[in-house]
Short mmCIF file of C-alpha atoms in Angstrom, two decimals:
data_model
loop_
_atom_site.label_atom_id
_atom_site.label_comp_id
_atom_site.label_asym_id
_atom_site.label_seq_id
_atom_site.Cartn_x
_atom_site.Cartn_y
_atom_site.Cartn_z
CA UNK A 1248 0.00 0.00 0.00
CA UNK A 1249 2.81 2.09 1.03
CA UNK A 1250 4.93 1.03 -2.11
CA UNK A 1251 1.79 2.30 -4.43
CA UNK A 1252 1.52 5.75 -2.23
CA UNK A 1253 4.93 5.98 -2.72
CA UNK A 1254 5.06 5.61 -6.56
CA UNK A 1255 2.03 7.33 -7.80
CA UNK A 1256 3.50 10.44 -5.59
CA UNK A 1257 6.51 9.95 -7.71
CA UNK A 1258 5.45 9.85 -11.15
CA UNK A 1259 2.95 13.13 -10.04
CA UNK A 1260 6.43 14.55 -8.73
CA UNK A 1261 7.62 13.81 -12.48
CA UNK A 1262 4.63 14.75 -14.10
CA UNK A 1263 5.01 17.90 -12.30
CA UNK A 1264 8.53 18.74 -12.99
CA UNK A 1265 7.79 17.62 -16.92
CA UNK A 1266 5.04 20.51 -16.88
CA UNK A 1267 7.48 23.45 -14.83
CA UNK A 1268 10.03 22.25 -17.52
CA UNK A 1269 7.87 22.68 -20.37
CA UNK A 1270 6.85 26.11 -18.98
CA UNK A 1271 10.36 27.22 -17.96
CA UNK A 1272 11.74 25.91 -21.90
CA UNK A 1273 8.33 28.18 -23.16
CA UNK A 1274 9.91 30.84 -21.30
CA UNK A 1275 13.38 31.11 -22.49
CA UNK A 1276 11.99 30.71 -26.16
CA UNK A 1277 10.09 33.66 -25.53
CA UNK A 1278 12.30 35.72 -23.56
CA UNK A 1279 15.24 35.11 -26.45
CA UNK A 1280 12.68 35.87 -29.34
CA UNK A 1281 11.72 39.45 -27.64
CA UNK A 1282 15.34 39.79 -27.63
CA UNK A 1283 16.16 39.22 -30.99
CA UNK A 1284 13.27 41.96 -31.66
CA UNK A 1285 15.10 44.35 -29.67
CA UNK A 1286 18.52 43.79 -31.10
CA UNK A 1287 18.89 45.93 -34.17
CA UNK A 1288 21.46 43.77 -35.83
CA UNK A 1289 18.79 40.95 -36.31
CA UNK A 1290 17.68 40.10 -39.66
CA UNK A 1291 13.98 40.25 -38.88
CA UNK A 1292 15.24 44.04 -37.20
CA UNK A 1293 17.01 44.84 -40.17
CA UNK A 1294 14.45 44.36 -42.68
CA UNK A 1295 11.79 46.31 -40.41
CA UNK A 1296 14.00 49.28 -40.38
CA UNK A 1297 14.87 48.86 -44.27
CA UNK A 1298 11.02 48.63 -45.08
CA UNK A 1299 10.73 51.78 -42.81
CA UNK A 1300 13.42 53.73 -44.94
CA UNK A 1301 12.57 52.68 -47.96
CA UNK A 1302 8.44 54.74 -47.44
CA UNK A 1303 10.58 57.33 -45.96
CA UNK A 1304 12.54 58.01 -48.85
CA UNK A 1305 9.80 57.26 -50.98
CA UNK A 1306 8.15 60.50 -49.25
CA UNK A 1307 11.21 62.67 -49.37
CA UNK A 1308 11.09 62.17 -53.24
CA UNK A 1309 7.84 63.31 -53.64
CA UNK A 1310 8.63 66.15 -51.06
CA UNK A 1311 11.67 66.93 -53.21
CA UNK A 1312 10.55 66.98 -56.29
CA UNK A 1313 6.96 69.03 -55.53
CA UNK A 1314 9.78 71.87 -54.04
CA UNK A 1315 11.64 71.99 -57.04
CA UNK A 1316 8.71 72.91 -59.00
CA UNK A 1317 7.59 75.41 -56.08
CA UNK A 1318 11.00 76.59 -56.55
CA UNK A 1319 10.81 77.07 -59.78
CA UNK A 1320 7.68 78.99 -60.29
CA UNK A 1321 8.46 81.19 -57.59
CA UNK A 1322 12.31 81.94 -59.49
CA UNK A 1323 11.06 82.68 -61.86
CA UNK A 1324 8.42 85.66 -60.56
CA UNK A 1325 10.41 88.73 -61.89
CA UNK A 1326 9.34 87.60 -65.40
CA UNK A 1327 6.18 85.70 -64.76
CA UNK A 1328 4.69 87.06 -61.37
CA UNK A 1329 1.32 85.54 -62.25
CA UNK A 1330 3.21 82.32 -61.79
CA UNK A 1331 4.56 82.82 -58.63
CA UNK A 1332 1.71 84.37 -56.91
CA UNK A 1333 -0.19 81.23 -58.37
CA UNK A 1334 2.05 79.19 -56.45
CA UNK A 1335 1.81 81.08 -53.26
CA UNK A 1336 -2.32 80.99 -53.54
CA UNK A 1337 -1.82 77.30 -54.20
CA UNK A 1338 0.19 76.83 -51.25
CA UNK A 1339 -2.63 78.24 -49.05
CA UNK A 1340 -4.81 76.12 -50.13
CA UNK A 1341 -2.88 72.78 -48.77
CA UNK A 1342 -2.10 74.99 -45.92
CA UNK A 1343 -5.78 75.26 -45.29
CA UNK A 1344 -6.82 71.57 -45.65
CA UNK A 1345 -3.58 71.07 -43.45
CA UNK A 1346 -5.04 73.08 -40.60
CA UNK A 1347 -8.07 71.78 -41.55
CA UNK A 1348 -9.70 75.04 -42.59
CA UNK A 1349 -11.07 73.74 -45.24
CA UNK A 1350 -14.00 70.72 -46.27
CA UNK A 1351 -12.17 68.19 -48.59
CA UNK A 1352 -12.96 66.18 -50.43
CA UNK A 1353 -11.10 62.90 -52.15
CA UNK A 1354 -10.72 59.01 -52.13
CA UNK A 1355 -9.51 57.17 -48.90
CA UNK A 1356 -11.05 54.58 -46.46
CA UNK A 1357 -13.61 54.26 -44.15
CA UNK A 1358 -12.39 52.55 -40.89
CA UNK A 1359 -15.74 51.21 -38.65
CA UNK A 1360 -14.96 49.77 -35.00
CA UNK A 1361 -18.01 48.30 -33.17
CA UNK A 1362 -16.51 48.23 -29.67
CA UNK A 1363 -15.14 50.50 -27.07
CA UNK A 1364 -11.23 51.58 -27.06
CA UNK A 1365 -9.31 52.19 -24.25
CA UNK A 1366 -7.76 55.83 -24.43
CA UNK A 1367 -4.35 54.50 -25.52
CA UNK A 1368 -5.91 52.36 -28.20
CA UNK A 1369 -7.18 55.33 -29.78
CA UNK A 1370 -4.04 57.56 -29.80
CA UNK A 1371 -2.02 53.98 -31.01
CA UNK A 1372 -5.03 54.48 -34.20
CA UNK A 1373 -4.74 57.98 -34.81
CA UNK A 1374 -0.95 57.40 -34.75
CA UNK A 1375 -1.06 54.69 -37.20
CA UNK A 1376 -3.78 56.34 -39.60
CA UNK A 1377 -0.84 59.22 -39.93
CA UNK A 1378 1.83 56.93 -40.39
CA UNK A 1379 -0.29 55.14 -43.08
CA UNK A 1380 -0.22 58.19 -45.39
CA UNK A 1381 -3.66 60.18 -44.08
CA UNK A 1382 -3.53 63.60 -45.70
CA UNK A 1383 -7.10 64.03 -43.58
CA UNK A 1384 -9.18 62.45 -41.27
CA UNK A 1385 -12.70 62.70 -38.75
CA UNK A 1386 -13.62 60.53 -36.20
CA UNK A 1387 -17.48 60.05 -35.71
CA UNK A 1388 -17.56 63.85 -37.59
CA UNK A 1389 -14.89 65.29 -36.25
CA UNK A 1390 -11.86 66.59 -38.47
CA UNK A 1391 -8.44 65.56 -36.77
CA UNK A 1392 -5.66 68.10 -37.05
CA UNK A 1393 -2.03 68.20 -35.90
CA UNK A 1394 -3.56 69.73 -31.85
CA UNK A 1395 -6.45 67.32 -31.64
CA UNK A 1396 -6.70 65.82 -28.25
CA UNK A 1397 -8.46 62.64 -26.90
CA UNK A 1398 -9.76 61.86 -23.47
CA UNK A 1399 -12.18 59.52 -21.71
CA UNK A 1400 -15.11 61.75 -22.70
CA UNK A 1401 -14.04 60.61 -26.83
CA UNK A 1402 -14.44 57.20 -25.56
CA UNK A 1403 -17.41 55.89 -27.58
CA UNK A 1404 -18.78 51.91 -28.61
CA UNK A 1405 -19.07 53.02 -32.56
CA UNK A 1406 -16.46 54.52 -34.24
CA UNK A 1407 -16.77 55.60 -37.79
CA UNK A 1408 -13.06 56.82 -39.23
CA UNK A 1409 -12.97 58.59 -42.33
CA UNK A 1410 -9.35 58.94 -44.41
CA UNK A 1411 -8.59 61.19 -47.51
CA UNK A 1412 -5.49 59.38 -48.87
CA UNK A 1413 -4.32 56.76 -51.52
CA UNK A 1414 -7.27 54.43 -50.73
CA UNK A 1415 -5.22 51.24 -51.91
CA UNK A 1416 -2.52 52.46 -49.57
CA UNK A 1417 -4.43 53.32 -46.80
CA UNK A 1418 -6.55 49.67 -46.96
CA UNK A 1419 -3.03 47.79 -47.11
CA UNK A 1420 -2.02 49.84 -44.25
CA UNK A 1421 -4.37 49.44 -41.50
CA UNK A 1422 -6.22 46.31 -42.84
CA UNK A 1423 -2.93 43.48 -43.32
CA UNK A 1424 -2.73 41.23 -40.78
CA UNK A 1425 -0.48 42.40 -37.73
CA UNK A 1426 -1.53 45.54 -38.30
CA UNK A 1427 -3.29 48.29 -36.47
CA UNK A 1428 -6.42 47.06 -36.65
CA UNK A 1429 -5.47 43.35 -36.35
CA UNK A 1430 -3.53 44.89 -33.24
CA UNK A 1431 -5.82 46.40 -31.11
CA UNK A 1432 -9.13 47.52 -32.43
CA UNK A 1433 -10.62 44.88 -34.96
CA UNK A 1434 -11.89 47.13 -37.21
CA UNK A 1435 -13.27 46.91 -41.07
CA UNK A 1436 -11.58 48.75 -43.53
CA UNK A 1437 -13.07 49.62 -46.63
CA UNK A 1438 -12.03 51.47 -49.80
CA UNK A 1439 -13.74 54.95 -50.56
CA UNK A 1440 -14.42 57.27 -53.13
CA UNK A 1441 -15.63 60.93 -52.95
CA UNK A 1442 -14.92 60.96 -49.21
CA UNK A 1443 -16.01 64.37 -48.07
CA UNK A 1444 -14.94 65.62 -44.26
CA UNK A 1445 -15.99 69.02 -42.89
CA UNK A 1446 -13.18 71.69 -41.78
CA UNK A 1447 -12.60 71.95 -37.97
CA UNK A 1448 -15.29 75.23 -37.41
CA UNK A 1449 -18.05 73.78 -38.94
CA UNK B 889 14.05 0.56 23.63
CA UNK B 890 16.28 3.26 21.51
CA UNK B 891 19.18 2.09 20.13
CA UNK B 892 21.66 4.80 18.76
CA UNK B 893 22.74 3.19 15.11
CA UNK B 894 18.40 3.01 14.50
CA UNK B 895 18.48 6.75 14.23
CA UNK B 896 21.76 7.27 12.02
CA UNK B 897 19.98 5.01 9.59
CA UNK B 898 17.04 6.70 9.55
CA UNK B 899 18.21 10.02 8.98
CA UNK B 900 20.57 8.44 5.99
CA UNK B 901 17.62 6.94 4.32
CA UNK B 902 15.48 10.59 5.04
CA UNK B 903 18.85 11.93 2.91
CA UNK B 904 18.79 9.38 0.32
CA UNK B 905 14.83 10.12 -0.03
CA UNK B 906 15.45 13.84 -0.29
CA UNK B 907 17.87 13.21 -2.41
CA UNK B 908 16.14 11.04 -5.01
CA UNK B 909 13.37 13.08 -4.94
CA UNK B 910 15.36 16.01 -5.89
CA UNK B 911 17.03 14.02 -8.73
CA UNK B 912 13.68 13.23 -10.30
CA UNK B 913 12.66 16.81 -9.88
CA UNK B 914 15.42 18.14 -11.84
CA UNK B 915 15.52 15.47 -14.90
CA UNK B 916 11.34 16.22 -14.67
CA UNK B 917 12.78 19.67 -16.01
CA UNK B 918 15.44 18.76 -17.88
CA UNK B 919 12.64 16.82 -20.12
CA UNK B 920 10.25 18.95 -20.30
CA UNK B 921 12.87 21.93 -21.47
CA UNK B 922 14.11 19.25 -23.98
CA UNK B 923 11.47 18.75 -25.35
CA UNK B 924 10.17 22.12 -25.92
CA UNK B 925 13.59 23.32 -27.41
CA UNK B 926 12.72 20.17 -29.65
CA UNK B 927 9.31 21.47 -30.15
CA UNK B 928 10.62 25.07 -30.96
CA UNK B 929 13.17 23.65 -33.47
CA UNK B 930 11.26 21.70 -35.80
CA UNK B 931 8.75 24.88 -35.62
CA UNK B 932 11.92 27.29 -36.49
CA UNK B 933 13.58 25.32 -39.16
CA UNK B 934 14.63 27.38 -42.05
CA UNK B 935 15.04 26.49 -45.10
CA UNK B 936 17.34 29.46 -46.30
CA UNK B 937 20.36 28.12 -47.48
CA UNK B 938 22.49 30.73 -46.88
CA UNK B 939 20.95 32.55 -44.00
CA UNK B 940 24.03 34.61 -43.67
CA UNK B 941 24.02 36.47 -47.40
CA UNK B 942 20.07 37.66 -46.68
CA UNK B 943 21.62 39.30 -43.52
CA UNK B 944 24.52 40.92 -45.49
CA UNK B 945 22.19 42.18 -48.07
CA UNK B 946 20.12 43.67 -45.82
CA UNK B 947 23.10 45.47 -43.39
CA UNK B 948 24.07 46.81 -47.16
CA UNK B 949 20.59 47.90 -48.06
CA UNK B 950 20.49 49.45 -44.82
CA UNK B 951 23.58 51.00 -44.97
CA UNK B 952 22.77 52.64 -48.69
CA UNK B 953 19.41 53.77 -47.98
CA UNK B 954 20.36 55.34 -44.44
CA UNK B 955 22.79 57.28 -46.80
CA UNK B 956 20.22 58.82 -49.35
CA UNK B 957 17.79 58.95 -46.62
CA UNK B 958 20.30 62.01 -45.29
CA UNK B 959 20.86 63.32 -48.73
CA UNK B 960 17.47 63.95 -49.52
CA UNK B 961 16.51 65.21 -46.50
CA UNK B 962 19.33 68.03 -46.66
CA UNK B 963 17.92 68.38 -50.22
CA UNK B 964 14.32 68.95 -49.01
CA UNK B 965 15.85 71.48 -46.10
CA UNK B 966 17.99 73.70 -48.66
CA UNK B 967 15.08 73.91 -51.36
CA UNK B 968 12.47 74.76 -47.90
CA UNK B 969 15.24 77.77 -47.50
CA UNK B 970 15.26 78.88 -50.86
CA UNK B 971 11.78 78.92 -51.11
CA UNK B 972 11.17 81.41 -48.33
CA UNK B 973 13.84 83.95 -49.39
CA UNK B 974 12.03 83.76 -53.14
CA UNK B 975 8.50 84.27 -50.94
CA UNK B 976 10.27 87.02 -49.00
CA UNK B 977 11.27 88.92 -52.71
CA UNK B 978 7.62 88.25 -53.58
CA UNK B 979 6.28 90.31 -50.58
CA UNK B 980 8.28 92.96 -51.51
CA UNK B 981 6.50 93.43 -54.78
CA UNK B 982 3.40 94.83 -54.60
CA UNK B 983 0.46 94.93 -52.36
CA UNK B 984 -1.76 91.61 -53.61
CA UNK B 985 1.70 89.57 -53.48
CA UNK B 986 2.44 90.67 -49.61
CA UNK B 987 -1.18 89.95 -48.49
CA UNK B 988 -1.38 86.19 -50.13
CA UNK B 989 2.36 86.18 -48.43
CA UNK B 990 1.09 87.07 -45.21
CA UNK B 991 -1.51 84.90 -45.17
CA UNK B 992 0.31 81.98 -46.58
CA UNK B 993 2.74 82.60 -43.33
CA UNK B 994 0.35 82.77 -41.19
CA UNK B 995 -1.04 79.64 -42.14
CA UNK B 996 2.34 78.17 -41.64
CA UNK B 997 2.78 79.11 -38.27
CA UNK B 998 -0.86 77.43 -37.58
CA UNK B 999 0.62 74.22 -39.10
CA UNK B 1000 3.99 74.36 -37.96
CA UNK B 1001 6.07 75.38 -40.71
CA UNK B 1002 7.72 77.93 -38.83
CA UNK B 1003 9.17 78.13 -35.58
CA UNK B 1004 7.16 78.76 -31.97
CA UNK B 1005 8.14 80.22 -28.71
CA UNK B 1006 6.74 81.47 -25.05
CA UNK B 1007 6.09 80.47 -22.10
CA UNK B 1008 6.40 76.55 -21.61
CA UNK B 1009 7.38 73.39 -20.56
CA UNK B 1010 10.25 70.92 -21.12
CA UNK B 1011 9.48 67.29 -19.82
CA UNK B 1012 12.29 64.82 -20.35
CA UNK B 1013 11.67 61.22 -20.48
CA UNK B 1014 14.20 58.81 -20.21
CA UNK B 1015 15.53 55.02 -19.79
CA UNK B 1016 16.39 54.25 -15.82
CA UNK B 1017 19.51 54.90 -14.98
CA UNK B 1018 18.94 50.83 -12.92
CA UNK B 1019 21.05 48.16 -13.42
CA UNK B 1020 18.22 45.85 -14.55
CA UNK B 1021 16.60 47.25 -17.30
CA UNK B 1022 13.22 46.01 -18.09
CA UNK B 1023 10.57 47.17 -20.57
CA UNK B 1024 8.82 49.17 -17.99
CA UNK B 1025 12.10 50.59 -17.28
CA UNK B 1026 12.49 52.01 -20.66
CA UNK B 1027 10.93 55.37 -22.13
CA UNK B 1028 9.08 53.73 -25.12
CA UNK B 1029 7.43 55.81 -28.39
CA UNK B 1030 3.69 55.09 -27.00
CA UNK B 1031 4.76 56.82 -23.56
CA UNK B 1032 5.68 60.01 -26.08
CA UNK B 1033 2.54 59.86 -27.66
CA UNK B 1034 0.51 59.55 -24.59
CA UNK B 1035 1.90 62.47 -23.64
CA UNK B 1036 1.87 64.65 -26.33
CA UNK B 1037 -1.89 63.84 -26.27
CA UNK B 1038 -1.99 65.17 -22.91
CA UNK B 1039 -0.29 68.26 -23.48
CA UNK B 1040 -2.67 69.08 -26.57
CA UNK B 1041 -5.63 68.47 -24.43
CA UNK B 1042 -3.93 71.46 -22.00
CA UNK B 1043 -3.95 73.60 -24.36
CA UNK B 1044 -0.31 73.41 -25.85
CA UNK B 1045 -0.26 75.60 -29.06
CA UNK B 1046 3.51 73.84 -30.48
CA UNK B 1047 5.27 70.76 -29.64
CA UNK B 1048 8.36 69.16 -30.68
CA UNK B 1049 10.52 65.96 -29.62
CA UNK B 1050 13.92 65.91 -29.81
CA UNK B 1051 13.91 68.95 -32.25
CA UNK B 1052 11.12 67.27 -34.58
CA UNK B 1053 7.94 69.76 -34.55
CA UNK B 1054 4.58 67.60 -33.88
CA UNK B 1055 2.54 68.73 -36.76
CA UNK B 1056 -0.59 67.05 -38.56
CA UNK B 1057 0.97 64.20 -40.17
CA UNK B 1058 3.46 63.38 -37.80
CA UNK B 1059 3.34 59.49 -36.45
CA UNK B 1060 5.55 58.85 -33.41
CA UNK B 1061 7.21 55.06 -34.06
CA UNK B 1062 9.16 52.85 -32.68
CA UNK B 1063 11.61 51.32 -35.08
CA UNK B 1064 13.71 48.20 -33.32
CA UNK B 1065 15.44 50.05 -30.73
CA UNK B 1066 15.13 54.14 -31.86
CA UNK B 1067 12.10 56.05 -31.93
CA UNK B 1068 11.22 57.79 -35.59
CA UNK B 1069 9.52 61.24 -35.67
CA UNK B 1070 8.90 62.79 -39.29
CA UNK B 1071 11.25 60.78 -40.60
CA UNK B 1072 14.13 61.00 -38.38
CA UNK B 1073 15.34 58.52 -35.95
CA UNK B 1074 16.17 59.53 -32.45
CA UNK B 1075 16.98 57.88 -29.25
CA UNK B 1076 16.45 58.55 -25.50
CA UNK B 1077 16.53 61.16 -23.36
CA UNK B 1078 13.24 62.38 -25.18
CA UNK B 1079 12.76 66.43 -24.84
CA UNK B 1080 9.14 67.16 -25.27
CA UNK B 1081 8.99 71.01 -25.48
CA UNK B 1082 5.82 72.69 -25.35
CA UNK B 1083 4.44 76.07 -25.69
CA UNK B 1084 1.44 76.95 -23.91
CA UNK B 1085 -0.03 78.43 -20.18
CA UNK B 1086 3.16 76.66 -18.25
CA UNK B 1087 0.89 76.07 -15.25
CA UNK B 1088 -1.62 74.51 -16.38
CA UNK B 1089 0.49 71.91 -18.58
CA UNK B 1090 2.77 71.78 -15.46
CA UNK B 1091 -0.30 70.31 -13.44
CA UNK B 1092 -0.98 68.29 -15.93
CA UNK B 1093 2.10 66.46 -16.50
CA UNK B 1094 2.40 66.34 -12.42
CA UNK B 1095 -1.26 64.76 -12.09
CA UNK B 1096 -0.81 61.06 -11.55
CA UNK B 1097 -4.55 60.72 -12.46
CA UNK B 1098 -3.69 60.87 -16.10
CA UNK B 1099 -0.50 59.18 -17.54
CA UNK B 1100 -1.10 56.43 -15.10
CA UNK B 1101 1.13 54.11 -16.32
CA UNK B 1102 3.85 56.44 -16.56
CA UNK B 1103 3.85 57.46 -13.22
CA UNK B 1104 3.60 53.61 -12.10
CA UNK B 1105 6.91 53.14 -13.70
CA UNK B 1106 8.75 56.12 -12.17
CA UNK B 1107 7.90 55.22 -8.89
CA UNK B 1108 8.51 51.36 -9.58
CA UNK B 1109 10.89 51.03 -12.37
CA UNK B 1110 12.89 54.35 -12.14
CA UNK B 1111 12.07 55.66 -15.30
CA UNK B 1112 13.56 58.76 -15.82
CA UNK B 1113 10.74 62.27 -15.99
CA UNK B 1114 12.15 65.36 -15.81
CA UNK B 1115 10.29 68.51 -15.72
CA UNK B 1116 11.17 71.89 -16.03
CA UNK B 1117 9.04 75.51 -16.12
CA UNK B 1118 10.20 77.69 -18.56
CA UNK B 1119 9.48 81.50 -19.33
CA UNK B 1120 10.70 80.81 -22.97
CA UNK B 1121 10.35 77.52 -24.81
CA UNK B 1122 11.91 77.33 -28.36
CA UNK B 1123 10.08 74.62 -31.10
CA UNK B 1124 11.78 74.69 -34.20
CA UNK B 1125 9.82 74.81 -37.38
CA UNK B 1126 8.86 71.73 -39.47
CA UNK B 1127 11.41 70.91 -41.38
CA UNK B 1128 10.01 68.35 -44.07
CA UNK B 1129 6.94 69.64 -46.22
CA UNK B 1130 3.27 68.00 -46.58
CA UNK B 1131 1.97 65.90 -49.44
CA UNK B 1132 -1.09 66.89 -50.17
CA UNK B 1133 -2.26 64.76 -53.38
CA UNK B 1134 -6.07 63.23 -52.95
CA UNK B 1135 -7.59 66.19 -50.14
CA UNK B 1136 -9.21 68.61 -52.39
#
């Protein structure tokens, strides 16, 4: 009887020890993986920061190359002021759908969450939308500029998230898997044309 | 009756007990970790025959985009400069010119396309200075934004980190081990300047009610917060411009 006691209390000792292992091995595994995230000369690291460079300096071209026509026009002003005053008056109007002064209008997505966010969840979104190429944006109606603030009281169970952008850009963005939306908030993502948001007064 | 050799034995075989028992305990773990590093390799296996030349192409990638990554943004800062002194000749023309001038800059100061100062504060957030660094103990991109959310909703009127203005398309990241801000990478300490009524953003900033998690960690994991009341804050101007393409 003793003998029996004895063994079953070993081989649930064993069991036991089998399971810590298993949990302890998990452990390490994970531990070293979020390492290998953190290290930059990784090659997984690598290739997130090369990705990351290469939209950067996709942007600075465009950047560069819309200057050198701004440049250009405005060079040129002593013999074609028309021109250059064209270019200023242009300028004001991106300024103005910048600052959102301005209703705009344009293709994009519409993002939809069905659920509550926390706070932090919402700035993470908002964050992501920008990095994602947004050129403008309303939540539930309201325009988002560059001084928009969120606190509890934005906290709502429907959110619908409107995006003037490159729509096929913007979808790929925020609806691939691992991404924002697969992150945090679960969202639907869907393409858009003729998007219209209202400026910040109105 | 006792006799004296009785209790020697007993406390050997007590030893020998302990001792077994220990020795199952630890092969118990030795298995199970074996077999989960046996799990995790069959899961891992690659089948990359040259692992090593992906790495090296990407360290050279790297290496050559990080390079015109600098170029053209010290293209897009010296055409920015020559734009404004050809805007600054245009004011000086005639009277329509200065007043679409004027208005243009005073749309970019609204945006952040030129600089900002007055009264302010400087918060500085930074890694613990600890021995044992842990995530909590580190000042991560998400802690910057949660901040610079907080110091909108106070009524900040300009913001920058580390130099980089916070304007309408800017997207704080974090990107392996650095933290990228409109385009540039930058590492800890993190200097978020802003301009606005210093007390009230002081209070905020102080008020452990909001940036909970923050404050946890300074208390428990020594991350660094530094905050300082200025008179005078200085932002820079954004540097980069805006694409503006599909908003009409």
């Amino acid at each position: 009887m003793n003998k029996a006691r004895a063994l079953s209390l070993t081989a649930i000792t064993i069991a036991f020890a089998v399971v810590i292992g298993v949990v302890v091995g998990h452990q390490i595994g994970i531990k070293k993986g979020i390492d290998q995230a953190l290290d930059p000369n990784t090659t997984e690291s690598m290739a997130l920061e090369v990705a990351q460079l290469i939209k950067d300096n996709q942007d600075l071209r465009k950047k560069r190359d819309a200057l050198i026509e701004k440049r250009d026009k405005l060079k040129n002003q002593s013999t074609d002021r028309r021109s250059a005053v064209g270019a200023v008056t242009s300028d004001i109007e991106e300024y103005r759908v910048i600052a959102g002064l301005s209703q705009v209008t344009g293709q994009g997505v519409e993002v939809i969450i069905t659920h509550e966010l926390a706070l932090t969840q919402l700035i993470d979104l908002v964050n992501a939308i920008r990095n994602s190429g947004a050129e403008a944006m309303a939540i539930n109606g309201r325009r988002i500029v560059a001084s928009s603030a969120f606190t509890d009281g934005d906290l709502k169970s429907y959110y619908k998230i409107e995006i003037i952008g490159d729509s096929r850009v913007l979808a790929d963005a925020l609806g691939r898997k691992g991404g924002i939306l697969d992150q945090i908030t679960n969202g639907k993502v869907e393409e858009k044309q003729g998007l219209v948001l209202a400026s910040v007064s109105s | 009756m006792y006799i004296k050799g009785e209790g020697r034995l007993a406390k050997k075989l007590n030893l020998i007990g302990t001792f077994s028992t220990l020795g199952i305990i630890v092969t118990g773990l030795m298995v199970g970790i074996l077999v989960t590093a046996q799990v995790r390799s069959g899961r891992l296996t690659s089948r990359a025959l040259n692992p090593l030349s992906s790495f090296a192409a990407l360290r050279d990638t790297r290496v050559s985009l990080s390079t015109e990554n600098e170029l053209l943004a010290n293209t897009v800062k010296s055409l920015s400069d020559e734009i404004n002194v050809s805007e600054k000749d245009l004011k000086l023309t005639e009277y329509s010119s200065r007043q679409k001038v004027e208005q243009s800059d005073q749309l970019k100061a609204s945006i952040g396309l030129m600089p900002a100062s007055g009264e302010g504060i400087i918060v500085t957030l930074a890694d613990s200075e600890g021995s044992s660094i842990t995530s909590n103990a580190i000042a991560h991109a998400a802690d910057m934004r949660d901040l610079v959310n907080l110091l909108w909703s106070n009524g900040a009127t300009a913001i920058a980190v580390n130099d980089q203005r916070i304007v309408a398309t800017t997207s704080i990241d974090c990107i392996v081990n650095t933290v990228m801000i409109n385009n540039t990478r930058t590492v800890p300490p993190f200097d978020i300047r802003a301009v606005g009524d210093r007390r009230r953003l002081l209070d905020a900033v102080n008020n452990e009610n909001f940036l909970p998690d923050i404050h946890n960690r300074i208390k428990n994991e020594g991350l660094g917060y530094k905050i300082s009341e200025l008179k005078r804050v200085d932002i820079p101007a954004y540097t980069s411009t805006f694409i503006v393409e599909h908003a009409k």
